mmCIF file of C-alpha atoms in Angstrom:
data_model
loop_
_atom_site.group_PDB
_atom_site.id
_atom_site.type_symbol
_atom_site.label_atom_id
_atom_site.label_comp_id
_atom_site.label_asym_id
_atom_site.label_seq_id
_atom_site.Cartn_x
_atom_site.Cartn_y
_atom_site.Cartn_z
ATOM 1 C CA UNK Y 1 -0.901 26.004 29.409
ATOM 2 C CA UNK Y 2 -3.375 26.038 26.466
ATOM 3 C CA UNK Y 3 -5.954 23.183 26.778
ATOM 4 C CA UNK Y 4 -6.917 22.065 23.161
ATOM 5 C CA UNK Y 5 -10.133 19.897 22.718
ATOM 6 C CA UNK Y 6 -9.689 16.338 21.910
ATOM 7 C CA UNK Y 7 -9.956 14.921 18.250
ATOM 8 C CA UNK Y 8 -13.546 13.539 17.812
ATOM 9 C CA UNK Y 9 -13.412 9.927 17.418
ATOM 10 C CA UNK Y 10 -16.992 8.683 17.853
ATOM 11 C CA UNK Y 11 -19.524 9.922 15.220
ATOM 12 C CA UNK Y 12 -23.328 9.874 14.750
ATOM 13 C CA UNK Y 13 -24.298 6.955 12.164
ATOM 14 C CA UNK Y 14 -24.705 8.952 9.084
ATOM 15 C CA UNK Y 15 -23.221 12.094 9.986
ATOM 16 C CA UNK Y 16 -19.848 13.680 10.877
ATOM 17 C CA UNK Y 17 -18.933 14.359 14.620
ATOM 18 C CA UNK Y 18 -20.963 17.488 15.372
ATOM 19 C CA UNK Y 19 -17.739 19.767 16.584
ATOM 20 C CA UNK Y 20 -16.528 19.793 12.940
ATOM 21 C CA UNK Y 21 -19.292 22.068 11.921
ATOM 22 C CA UNK Y 22 -18.782 24.363 14.825
ATOM 23 C CA UNK Y 23 -15.244 24.465 14.227
ATOM 24 C CA UNK Y 24 -15.838 24.820 10.530
ATOM 25 C CA UNK Y 25 -17.920 28.142 11.334
ATOM 26 C CA UNK Y 26 -15.700 29.590 14.080
ATOM 27 C CA UNK Y 27 -12.079 28.478 13.885
ATOM 28 C CA UNK Y 28 -11.416 26.079 10.722
ATOM 29 C CA UNK Y 29 -7.922 25.439 11.433
ATOM 30 C CA UNK Y 30 -7.402 24.875 15.153
ATOM 31 C CA UNK Y 31 -5.318 22.687 17.363
ATOM 32 C CA UNK Y 32 -6.551 19.389 19.033
ATOM 33 C CA UNK Y 33 -5.503 17.112 21.762
ATOM 34 C CA UNK Y 34 -4.185 13.761 20.288
ATOM 35 C CA UNK Y 35 -1.941 11.658 22.467
ATOM 36 C CA UNK Y 36 -0.001 12.826 25.407
ATOM 37 C CA UNK Y 37 1.142 16.445 24.716
ATOM 38 C CA UNK Y 38 0.776 15.934 20.858
ATOM 39 C CA UNK Y 39 -1.346 18.844 19.549
ATOM 40 C CA UNK Y 40 -1.718 18.709 15.735
ATOM 41 C CA UNK Y 41 -3.695 21.077 13.546
ATOM 42 C CA UNK Y 42 -7.353 20.049 12.379
ATOM 43 C CA UNK Y 43 -8.100 21.174 8.751
ATOM 44 C CA UNK Y 44 -11.963 21.468 8.192
ATOM 45 C CA UNK Y 45 -12.772 23.418 5.399
ATOM 46 C CA UNK Y 46 -12.637 22.077 1.951
ATOM 47 C CA UNK Y 47 -10.619 24.543 0.181
ATOM 48 C CA UNK Y 48 -7.949 24.149 2.638
ATOM 49 C CA UNK Y 49 -8.411 20.405 2.914
ATOM 50 C CA UNK Y 50 -7.577 20.526 -0.985
ATOM 51 C CA UNK Y 51 -4.469 22.945 -0.225
ATOM 52 C CA UNK Y 52 -2.867 20.634 2.076
ATOM 53 C CA UNK Y 53 -3.576 17.580 0.420
ATOM 54 C CA UNK Y 54 -2.023 18.779 -2.776
ATOM 55 C CA UNK Y 55 1.072 20.257 -1.007
ATOM 56 C CA UNK Y 56 4.364 18.326 -1.151
ATOM 57 C CA UNK Y 57 5.305 20.004 1.890
ATOM 58 C CA UNK Y 58 3.092 18.162 3.881
ATOM 59 C CA UNK Y 59 4.401 14.626 4.340
ATOM 60 C CA UNK Y 60 2.486 11.335 4.535
ATOM 61 C CA UNK Y 61 5.645 9.616 5.955
ATOM 62 C CA UNK Y 62 4.261 8.238 9.470
ATOM 63 C CA UNK Y 63 7.845 7.781 10.667
ATOM 64 C CA UNK Y 64 8.467 11.513 10.944
ATOM 65 C CA UNK Y 65 8.670 13.237 14.086
ATOM 66 C CA UNK Y 66 5.499 15.311 14.420
ATOM 67 C CA UNK Y 67 3.043 12.947 12.486
ATOM 68 C CA UNK Y 68 -0.214 12.432 14.198
ATOM 69 C CA UNK Y 69 -0.490 8.850 14.392
ATOM 70 C CA UNK Y 70 -3.922 6.977 15.535
ATOM 71 C CA UNK Y 71 -2.177 5.275 18.281
ATOM 72 C CA UNK Y 72 0.357 6.646 20.748
ATOM 73 C CA UNK Y 73 2.999 4.047 19.603
ATOM 74 C CA UNK Y 74 5.567 4.864 17.069
ATOM 75 C CA UNK Y 75 4.742 3.923 13.554
ATOM 76 C CA UNK Y 76 7.079 1.364 12.225
ATOM 77 C CA UNK Y 77 8.408 1.872 8.758
ATOM 78 C CA UNK Y 78 6.678 -0.785 6.402
ATOM 79 C CA UNK Y 79 7.616 -1.467 3.001
ATOM 80 C CA UNK Y 80 4.640 -1.129 0.553
ATOM 81 C CA UNK Y 81 2.412 1.031 2.805
ATOM 82 C CA UNK Y 82 1.794 3.694 -0.216
ATOM 83 C CA UNK Y 83 -0.536 5.852 1.729
ATOM 84 C CA UNK Y 84 2.291 6.243 4.322
ATOM 85 C CA UNK Y 85 5.142 7.218 1.653
ATOM 86 C CA UNK Y 86 6.441 10.152 -0.131
ATOM 87 C CA UNK Y 87 8.168 11.105 -3.312
ATOM 88 C CA UNK Y 88 9.991 8.918 -5.621
ATOM 89 C CA UNK Y 89 9.255 5.569 -3.905
ATOM 90 C CA UNK Y 90 5.288 6.444 -3.432
ATOM 91 C CA UNK Y 91 5.317 7.298 -6.964
ATOM 92 C CA UNK Y 92 7.168 4.106 -8.080
ATOM 93 C CA UNK Y 93 4.713 1.612 -6.393
ATOM 94 C CA UNK Y 94 1.837 3.566 -7.125
ATOM 95 C CA UNK Y 95 2.593 3.300 -10.888
ATOM 96 C CA UNK Y 96 2.917 -0.275 -10.576
ATOM 97 C CA UNK Y 97 -0.907 -0.352 -9.923
ATOM 98 C CA UNK Y 98 -2.160 2.032 -12.113
ATOM 99 C CA UNK Y 99 -2.648 -0.382 -15.202
ATOM 100 C CA UNK Y 100 -5.034 -2.578 -13.031
ATOM 101 C CA UNK Y 101 -7.314 0.394 -11.856
ATOM 102 C CA UNK Y 102 -7.738 2.277 -15.228
ATOM 103 C CA UNK Y 103 -11.013 3.198 -16.551
ATOM 104 C CA UNK Y 104 -10.955 0.517 -19.150
ATOM 105 C CA UNK Y 105 -9.745 -2.219 -16.964
ATOM 106 C CA UNK Y 106 -12.646 -1.522 -14.435
ATOM 107 C CA UNK Y 107 -14.954 -1.363 -17.029
ATOM 108 C CA UNK Y 108 -14.040 -4.873 -18.192
ATOM 109 C CA UNK Y 109 -14.820 -5.856 -14.544
ATOM 110 C CA UNK Y 110 -18.524 -4.497 -14.665
ATOM 111 C CA UNK Y 111 -19.828 -8.110 -16.013
ATOM 112 C CA UNK Y 112 -18.221 -9.847 -13.332
ATOM 113 C CA UNK Y 113 -19.347 -7.043 -10.644
ATOM 114 C CA UNK Y 114 -23.106 -7.558 -12.314
ATOM 115 C CA UNK Y 115 -22.907 -11.195 -12.005
ATOM 116 C CA UNK Y 116 -21.690 -11.270 -8.559
ATOM 117 C CA UNK Y 117 -24.315 -8.931 -7.203
ATOM 118 C CA UNK Y 118 -27.323 -10.921 -9.197
ATOM 119 C CA UNK Y 119 -25.817 -14.204 -7.509
ATOM 120 C CA UNK Y 120 -25.584 -12.653 -3.986
ATOM 121 C CA UNK Y 121 -29.384 -11.232 -4.460
ATOM 122 C CA UNK Y 122 -30.381 -14.726 -5.759
ATOM 123 C CA UNK Y 123 -28.816 -16.364 -2.549
ATOM 124 C CA UNK Y 124 -30.634 -13.793 -0.636
ATOM 125 C CA UNK Y 125 -34.080 -14.540 -1.892
ATOM 126 C CA UNK Y 126 -33.588 -18.199 -2.263
ATOM 127 C CA UNK Y 127 -36.495 -20.732 -1.042
ATOM 128 C CA UNK Y 128 -38.693 -17.327 -0.535
ATOM 129 C CA UNK Y 129 -36.380 -16.035 1.967
ATOM 130 C CA UNK Y 130 -37.705 -12.567 3.072
ATOM 131 C CA UNK Y 131 -35.026 -11.378 5.447
ATOM 132 C CA UNK Y 132 -31.238 -11.338 5.914
ATOM 133 C CA UNK Y 133 -28.220 -9.649 7.399
ATOM 134 C CA UNK Y 134 -27.409 -7.018 4.696
ATOM 135 C CA UNK Y 135 -23.952 -6.890 5.586
ATOM 136 C CA UNK Y 136 -23.143 -10.639 5.834
ATOM 137 C CA UNK Y 137 -25.210 -11.738 2.745
ATOM 138 C CA UNK Y 138 -24.454 -8.443 0.355
ATOM 139 C CA UNK Y 139 -22.590 -5.603 1.347
ATOM 140 C CA UNK Y 140 -19.258 -7.295 2.763
ATOM 141 C CA UNK Y 141 -19.465 -10.330 0.160
ATOM 142 C CA UNK Y 142 -19.526 -8.196 -2.839
ATOM 143 C CA UNK Y 143 -16.309 -6.039 -2.751
ATOM 144 C CA UNK Y 144 -14.612 -9.009 -1.215
ATOM 145 C CA UNK Y 145 -15.271 -11.318 -4.112
ATOM 146 C CA UNK Y 146 -14.336 -8.454 -6.465
ATOM 147 C CA UNK Y 147 -10.868 -7.383 -4.674
ATOM 148 C CA UNK Y 148 -10.313 -11.412 -4.388
ATOM 149 C CA UNK Y 149 -10.780 -11.781 -8.190
ATOM 150 C CA UNK Y 150 -8.697 -8.676 -9.111
ATOM 151 C CA UNK Y 151 -5.631 -9.660 -6.617
ATOM 152 C CA UNK Y 152 -5.772 -13.355 -7.176
ATOM 153 C CA UNK Y 153 -6.839 -13.995 -3.386
ATOM 154 C CA UNK Y 154 -9.092 -17.070 -3.059
ATOM 155 C CA UNK Y 155 -12.398 -16.018 -1.814
ATOM 156 C CA UNK Y 156 -12.617 -18.942 0.195
ATOM 157 C CA UNK Y 157 -9.993 -17.540 2.591
ATOM 158 C CA UNK Y 158 -12.362 -14.522 3.157
ATOM 159 C CA UNK Y 159 -13.388 -15.109 6.627
ATOM 160 C CA UNK Y 160 -9.693 -15.131 7.562
ATOM 161 C CA UNK Y 161 -8.840 -12.143 5.985
ATOM 162 C CA UNK Y 162 -11.872 -9.976 6.756
ATOM 163 C CA UNK Y 163 -11.590 -11.097 10.583
ATOM 164 C CA UNK Y 164 -7.543 -10.016 10.350
ATOM 165 C CA UNK Y 165 -8.854 -6.621 8.637
ATOM 166 C CA UNK Y 166 -11.229 -5.943 11.315
ATOM 167 C CA UNK Y 167 -8.835 -6.317 14.027
ATOM 168 C CA UNK Y 168 -5.999 -4.554 12.507
ATOM 169 C CA UNK Y 169 -8.399 -1.643 11.675
ATOM 170 C CA UNK Y 170 -10.003 -1.161 15.079
ATOM 171 C CA UNK Y 171 -8.446 1.578 17.025
ATOM 172 C CA UNK Y 172 -9.405 0.122 20.267
ATOM 173 C CA UNK Y 173 -7.453 -3.229 19.276
ATOM 174 C CA UNK Y 174 -4.094 -3.212 21.439
ATOM 175 C CA UNK Y 175 -0.979 -2.476 19.512
ATOM 176 C CA UNK Y 176 0.283 -6.362 19.983
ATOM 177 C CA UNK Y 177 -3.385 -7.503 18.799
ATOM 178 C CA UNK Y 178 -3.115 -5.153 15.748
ATOM 179 C CA UNK Y 179 0.640 -5.935 14.687
ATOM 180 C CA UNK Y 180 -0.485 -9.649 15.062
ATOM 181 C CA UNK Y 181 -3.315 -9.456 12.752
ATOM 182 C CA UNK Y 182 -0.793 -7.408 10.040
ATOM 183 C CA UNK Y 183 1.638 -10.274 10.524
ATOM 184 C CA UNK Y 184 -0.823 -12.850 9.742
ATOM 185 C CA UNK Y 185 -1.827 -10.969 6.676
ATOM 186 C CA UNK Y 186 1.624 -10.363 5.763
ATOM 187 C CA UNK Y 187 2.397 -14.146 5.761
ATOM 188 C CA UNK Y 188 -0.703 -14.895 3.844
ATOM 189 C CA UNK Y 189 0.086 -12.598 1.080
ATOM 190 C CA UNK Y 190 3.507 -13.594 0.789
ATOM 191 C CA UNK Y 191 2.971 -17.325 0.273
ATOM 192 C CA UNK Y 192 0.304 -16.250 -2.383
ATOM 193 C CA UNK Y 193 2.660 -14.332 -3.938
ATOM 194 C CA UNK Y 194 5.529 -17.093 -4.036
ATOM 195 C CA UNK Y 195 2.864 -19.404 -5.501
ATOM 196 C CA UNK Y 196 2.386 -16.707 -8.195
ATOM 197 C CA UNK Y 197 5.810 -16.626 -8.774
ATOM 198 C CA UNK Y 198 5.857 -20.258 -9.666
ATOM 199 C CA UNK Y 199 2.365 -20.273 -11.382
ATOM 200 C CA UNK Y 200 1.217 -17.151 -12.347
ATOM 201 C CA UNK Y 201 -2.286 -16.192 -13.375
ATOM 202 C CA UNK Y 202 -4.201 -13.078 -14.902
ATOM 203 C CA UNK Y 203 -4.275 -11.280 -11.824
ATOM 204 C CA UNK Y 204 -2.577 -8.376 -9.900
ATOM 205 C CA UNK Y 205 -0.523 -10.683 -7.577
ATOM 206 C CA UNK Y 206 0.851 -12.629 -10.571
ATOM 207 C CA UNK Y 207 1.594 -9.270 -12.331
ATOM 208 C CA UNK Y 208 3.592 -7.786 -8.886
ATOM 209 C CA UNK Y 209 5.493 -11.401 -8.740
ATOM 210 C CA UNK Y 210 6.635 -11.761 -12.350
ATOM 211 C CA UNK Y 211 6.830 -8.186 -13.702
ATOM 212 C CA UNK Y 212 8.002 -6.297 -10.791
ATOM 213 C CA UNK Y 213 9.573 -8.404 -8.123
ATOM 214 C CA UNK Y 214 11.076 -10.615 -10.634
ATOM 215 C CA UNK Y 215 12.565 -7.550 -12.594
ATOM 216 C CA UNK Y 216 13.860 -5.897 -9.398
ATOM 217 C CA UNK Y 217 11.574 -3.064 -9.755
ATOM 218 C CA UNK Y 218 10.115 -3.943 -6.481
ATOM 219 C CA UNK Y 219 11.320 -5.995 -3.203
ATOM 220 C CA UNK Y 220 9.011 -9.070 -2.433
ATOM 221 C CA UNK Y 221 8.612 -6.940 0.917
ATOM 222 C CA UNK Y 222 6.972 -3.826 -0.945
ATOM 223 C CA UNK Y 223 4.675 -6.351 -3.086
ATOM 224 C CA UNK Y 224 3.219 -7.844 0.104
ATOM 225 C CA UNK Y 225 2.671 -4.377 1.709
ATOM 226 C CA UNK Y 226 0.933 -2.807 -1.555
ATOM 227 C CA UNK Y 227 -1.021 -6.020 -1.634
ATOM 228 C CA UNK Y 228 -1.919 -5.591 2.063
ATOM 229 C CA UNK Y 229 -3.195 -2.143 1.346
ATOM 230 C CA UNK Y 230 -5.266 -3.116 -1.645
ATOM 231 C CA UNK Y 231 -6.788 -6.295 0.322
ATOM 232 C CA UNK Y 232 -7.878 -4.054 3.407
ATOM 233 C CA UNK Y 233 -9.013 -0.764 1.209
ATOM 234 C CA UNK Y 234 -10.633 -2.974 -1.541
ATOM 235 C CA UNK Y 235 -13.346 -4.559 0.639
ATOM 236 C CA UNK Y 236 -13.743 -2.586 4.014
ATOM 237 C CA UNK Y 237 -14.347 0.616 2.503
ATOM 238 C CA UNK Y 238 -16.903 -0.350 -0.215
ATOM 239 C CA UNK Y 239 -18.918 -2.754 2.257
ATOM 240 C CA UNK Y 240 -19.597 0.101 4.756
ATOM 241 C CA UNK Y 241 -20.551 2.394 1.891
ATOM 242 C CA UNK Y 242 -23.221 -0.115 0.718
ATOM 243 C CA UNK Y 243 -24.841 -0.933 4.055
ATOM 244 C CA UNK Y 244 -24.772 2.920 5.019
ATOM 245 C CA UNK Y 245 -25.982 4.087 1.721
ATOM 246 C CA UNK Y 246 -28.760 1.505 2.240
ATOM 247 C CA UNK Y 247 -29.701 2.899 5.343
ATOM 248 C CA UNK Y 248 -29.413 6.705 4.099
ATOM 249 C CA UNK Y 249 -31.643 5.953 1.376
ATOM 250 C CA UNK Y 250 -34.188 3.762 3.352
ATOM 251 C CA UNK Y 251 -34.360 6.855 5.871
ATOM 252 C CA UNK Y 252 -34.968 9.214 3.005
ATOM 253 C CA UNK Y 253 -37.843 7.895 0.900
ATOM 254 C CA UNK Y 254 -38.088 11.051 -1.174
ATOM 255 C CA UNK Y 255 -34.624 10.639 -2.355
ATOM 256 C CA UNK Y 256 -35.147 6.878 -2.746
ATOM 257 C CA UNK Y 257 -38.316 7.711 -4.744
ATOM 258 C CA UNK Y 258 -36.376 10.145 -6.927
ATOM 259 C CA UNK Y 259 -33.760 7.549 -8.020
ATOM 260 C CA UNK Y 260 -36.473 4.960 -8.947
ATOM 261 C CA UNK Y 261 -38.547 7.311 -10.954
ATOM 262 C CA UNK Y 262 -35.111 8.297 -12.796
ATOM 263 C CA UNK Y 263 -32.451 5.780 -12.774
ATOM 264 C CA UNK Y 264 -30.366 8.074 -14.779
ATOM 265 C CA UNK Y 265 -29.682 9.745 -11.463
ATOM 266 C CA UNK Y 266 -27.750 6.958 -9.720
ATOM 267 C CA UNK Y 267 -24.237 7.893 -10.874
ATOM 268 C CA UNK Y 268 -24.701 11.198 -9.608
ATOM 269 C CA UNK Y 269 -26.185 10.019 -6.613
ATOM 270 C CA UNK Y 270 -23.316 7.630 -5.881
ATOM 271 C CA UNK Y 271 -21.064 10.671 -5.593
ATOM 272 C CA UNK Y 272 -23.654 12.200 -3.201
ATOM 273 C CA UNK Y 273 -23.790 9.304 -1.011
ATOM 274 C CA UNK Y 274 -19.910 9.329 -0.851
ATOM 275 C CA UNK Y 275 -19.797 13.124 0.088
ATOM 276 C CA UNK Y 276 -22.873 12.766 2.668
ATOM 277 C CA UNK Y 277 -21.177 9.572 4.426
ATOM 278 C CA UNK Y 278 -17.588 9.916 3.934
ATOM 279 C CA UNK Y 279 -16.759 6.449 5.519
ATOM 280 C CA UNK Y 280 -13.060 6.953 5.893
ATOM 281 C CA UNK Y 281 -13.150 9.401 8.969
ATOM 282 C CA UNK Y 282 -10.033 9.229 10.942
ATOM 283 C CA UNK Y 283 -8.754 12.091 8.928
ATOM 284 C CA UNK Y 284 -5.915 11.996 5.999
ATOM 285 C CA UNK Y 285 -2.671 12.571 8.409
ATOM 286 C CA UNK Y 286 0.217 14.662 7.573
ATOM 287 C CA UNK Y 287 3.224 16.431 9.073
ATOM 288 C CA UNK Y 288 4.741 19.686 7.749
ATOM 289 C CA UNK Y 289 8.508 19.627 6.300
ATOM 290 C CA UNK Y 290 8.828 23.206 6.393
ATOM 291 C CA UNK Y 291 6.856 26.700 7.701
ATOM 292 C CA UNK Y 292 3.576 26.519 5.478
ATOM 293 C CA UNK Y 293 0.790 29.362 5.644
ATOM 294 C CA UNK Y 294 -2.875 27.630 5.161
ATOM 295 C CA UNK Y 295 -5.732 29.984 5.198
ATOM 296 C CA UNK Y 296 -3.987 32.568 7.203
ATOM 297 C CA UNK Y 297 -2.575 30.253 9.836
ATOM 298 C CA UNK Y 298 1.113 29.348 10.017
ATOM 299 C CA UNK Y 299 1.988 25.674 10.354
ATOM 300 C CA UNK Y 300 5.542 25.181 11.474
ATOM 301 C CA UNK Y 301 7.955 22.584 10.008
ATOM 302 C CA UNK Y 302 7.534 19.393 12.462
ATOM 303 C CA UNK Y 303 3.864 20.121 13.279
ATOM 304 C CA UNK Y 304 1.002 17.583 12.498
ATOM 305 C CA UNK Y 305 -1.841 18.062 10.366
ATOM 306 C CA UNK Y 306 -5.341 15.955 10.332
ATOM 307 C CA UNK Y 307 -7.723 16.518 7.529
ATOM 308 C CA UNK Y 308 -11.033 14.941 8.527
ATOM 309 C CA UNK Y 309 -12.548 14.537 4.932
ATOM 310 C CA UNK Y 310 -16.157 13.990 6.267
ATOM 311 C CA UNK Y 311 -15.576 17.867 7.618
ATOM 312 C CA UNK Y 312 -14.694 18.994 4.200
ATOM 313 C CA UNK Y 313 -17.329 17.120 2.483
ATOM 314 C CA UNK Y 314 -20.047 19.117 4.660
ATOM 315 C CA UNK Y 315 -18.606 22.672 4.248
ATOM 316 C CA UNK Y 316 -21.538 24.977 3.382
ATOM 317 C CA UNK Y 317 -19.149 27.229 1.133
ATOM 318 C CA UNK Y 318 -19.009 24.283 -1.344
ATOM 319 C CA UNK Y 319 -22.416 22.344 -0.462
ATOM 320 C CA UNK Y 320 -25.265 24.602 0.373
ATOM 321 C CA UNK Y 321 -27.510 22.853 2.934
ATOM 322 C CA UNK Y 322 -24.871 20.187 3.497
ATOM 323 C CA UNK Y 323 -26.308 18.022 6.064
ATOM 324 C CA UNK Y 324 -29.155 17.413 3.594
ATOM 325 C CA UNK Y 325 -28.826 14.265 1.165
ATOM 326 C CA UNK Y 326 -29.577 15.263 -2.414
ATOM 327 C CA UNK Y 327 -29.291 12.972 -5.310
ATOM 328 C CA UNK Y 328 -29.987 15.919 -7.817
ATOM 329 C CA UNK Y 329 -26.771 17.721 -6.287
ATOM 330 C CA UNK Y 330 -23.606 17.999 -8.115
ATOM 331 C CA UNK Y 331 -20.998 16.570 -5.537
ATOM 332 C CA UNK Y 332 -18.466 15.668 -7.837
ATOM 333 C CA UNK Y 333 -15.806 17.846 -6.197
ATOM 334 C CA UNK Y 334 -16.082 15.671 -3.022
ATOM 335 C CA UNK Y 335 -12.887 14.469 -1.171
ATOM 336 C CA UNK Y 336 -14.160 11.067 -0.130
ATOM 337 C CA UNK Y 337 -11.402 9.387 -1.938
ATOM 338 C CA UNK Y 338 -8.699 12.079 -0.897
ATOM 339 C CA UNK Y 339 -6.988 14.610 -3.254
ATOM 340 C CA UNK Y 340 -3.453 15.073 -4.439
ATOM 341 C CA UNK Y 341 -0.467 12.386 -4.963
ATOM 342 C CA UNK Y 342 -2.347 9.815 -2.500
ATOM 343 C CA UNK Y 343 -5.727 10.127 -4.152
ATOM 344 C CA UNK Y 344 -7.331 6.581 -3.927
ATOM 345 C CA UNK Y 345 -6.078 4.336 -6.679
ATOM 346 C CA UNK Y 346 -9.090 2.191 -6.550
ATOM 347 C CA UNK Y 347 -11.547 4.966 -7.063
ATOM 348 C CA UNK Y 348 -13.000 3.881 -10.106
ATOM 349 C CA UNK Y 349 -13.411 0.479 -8.842
ATOM 350 C CA UNK Y 350 -15.296 1.542 -5.868
ATOM 351 C CA UNK Y 351 -17.473 3.731 -8.045
ATOM 352 C CA UNK Y 352 -18.318 0.834 -10.408
ATOM 353 C CA UNK Y 353 -19.309 -1.571 -7.224
ATOM 354 C CA UNK Y 354 -21.572 0.949 -5.754
ATOM 355 C CA UNK Y 355 -23.070 1.958 -9.005
ATOM 356 C CA UNK Y 356 -24.080 -1.522 -9.637
ATOM 357 C CA UNK Y 357 -24.808 -2.980 -6.369
ATOM 358 C CA UNK Y 358 -27.178 -0.068 -5.145
ATOM 359 C CA UNK Y 359 -29.705 0.195 -7.977
ATOM 360 C CA UNK Y 360 -29.581 -3.574 -8.205
ATOM 361 C CA UNK Y 361 -30.580 -4.008 -4.534
ATOM 362 C CA UNK Y 362 -33.293 -1.442 -4.486
ATOM 363 C CA UNK Y 363 -34.863 -2.773 -7.806
ATOM 364 C CA UNK Y 364 -34.624 -6.222 -6.922
ATOM 365 C CA UNK Y 365 -35.867 -5.761 -3.530
ATOM 366 C CA UNK Y 366 -38.644 -2.939 -4.020
ATOM 367 C CA UNK Y 367 -40.059 -3.535 -0.276
ATOM 368 C CA UNK Y 368 -36.562 -3.383 1.382
ATOM 369 C CA UNK Y 369 -37.009 -2.129 4.735
ATOM 370 C CA UNK Y 370 -34.810 -1.817 8.164
ATOM 371 C CA UNK Y 371 -36.029 -4.505 10.838
ATOM 372 C CA UNK Y 372 -33.587 -3.405 13.783
ATOM 373 C CA UNK Y 373 -32.027 0.118 14.513
ATOM 374 C CA UNK Y 374 -28.787 0.287 12.568
ATOM 375 C CA UNK Y 375 -27.302 2.498 15.345
ATOM 376 C CA UNK Y 376 -27.278 -0.745 17.587
ATOM 377 C CA UNK Y 377 -24.839 -2.097 15.298
ATOM 378 C CA UNK Y 378 -22.235 0.276 14.671
ATOM 379 C CA UNK Y 379 -18.735 -0.632 14.386
ATOM 380 C CA UNK Y 380 -16.294 -0.089 17.095
ATOM 381 C CA UNK Y 381 -14.168 2.802 16.727
ATOM 382 C CA UNK Y 382 -12.191 2.336 13.309
ATOM 383 C CA UNK Y 383 -10.680 4.281 10.824
ATOM 384 C CA UNK Y 384 -13.298 3.091 8.428
ATOM 385 C CA UNK Y 385 -17.003 4.363 9.641
ATOM 386 C CA UNK Y 386 -20.012 1.578 9.284
ATOM 387 C CA UNK Y 387 -22.067 -1.050 10.728
ATOM 388 C CA UNK Y 388 -20.969 -4.604 11.637
ATOM 389 C CA UNK Y 389 -24.461 -5.899 10.926
ATOM 390 C CA UNK Y 390 -27.681 -4.566 9.171
ATOM 391 C CA UNK Y 391 -30.802 -6.573 9.641
ATOM 392 C CA UNK Y 392 -33.406 -6.095 6.613
ATOM 393 C CA UNK Y 393 -36.511 -7.646 5.278
ATOM 394 C CA UNK Y 394 -38.230 -7.106 2.316
#
């Protein structure tokens, strides 16, 4: 019996697991050991990743046999989980969200994001303060405020939903604890949607309740599921990107100096940071619905596939010297937001938040520095890589 290496779950703070570079060079499409006798394929090169993620013969349906789940327990079919759905249902629910994440709609949010950024930095520096936990004071509150405003979730409930989200996302959490956390959030969002049905406002929850559920275009369960995905994805990923981007730039003074010398580099630097850090690191997961050849390798129907985006984003065939942060690099083809039909619907919003939050932070706090080793605060195993705390001073 062939023994396959385990799928890497841990990683250095700013880099992918080192196994990926080795596999990329030696066997870019290979099997790994997952749970029990499960041995899905792992795709590590950029071109192969794009091919798989844009091919409808690779299903996102987590209830299909062979799907490479993160936990050994079967994945229950949950309405509204658009990242684990295919075909007409996925397209129908995704179309319900597009209007709230268009470039024009996100541009209209820029003044609000800028105001939140200013207020948070003001609060950090109030009364002459010169130190803070950047995660608690800035990186986590900002995307939480923004997604709450967009969805129509009361920000005063942020401690509750952040804790439930962390519990649900931590891989080491028991299945019972994970499902309990999800149930708490589902109940909470269901109550909010019911409230918006009676008293609609100018927010996404209200539009889901009055324009989709009330008209029969979606069930209440689907609306809750979609809201759950947006609430989790809308704050956890961006919060970790803000924190880790800060670490990366403080550890590379030359790159930070280049941005201070030429602020016009910031939009491209955001792409480069997204490529370099790739915080969604548990991999895009698929299962083949028929035999498909990828890069000369035959993947048979029913076999699972994992696409670790952080490996594809460090492919030297696409990004020369890929392990170096270079804010002048054209990183626009990165896969940090995925690719194909399941490309992240919130990409424009995430870019806007990073493009406003990071320049403002380094502009307002020019002496910003780390006061502890960030590695000491790495999050427990989670699909979203980051730090749970980041002590800084200025």
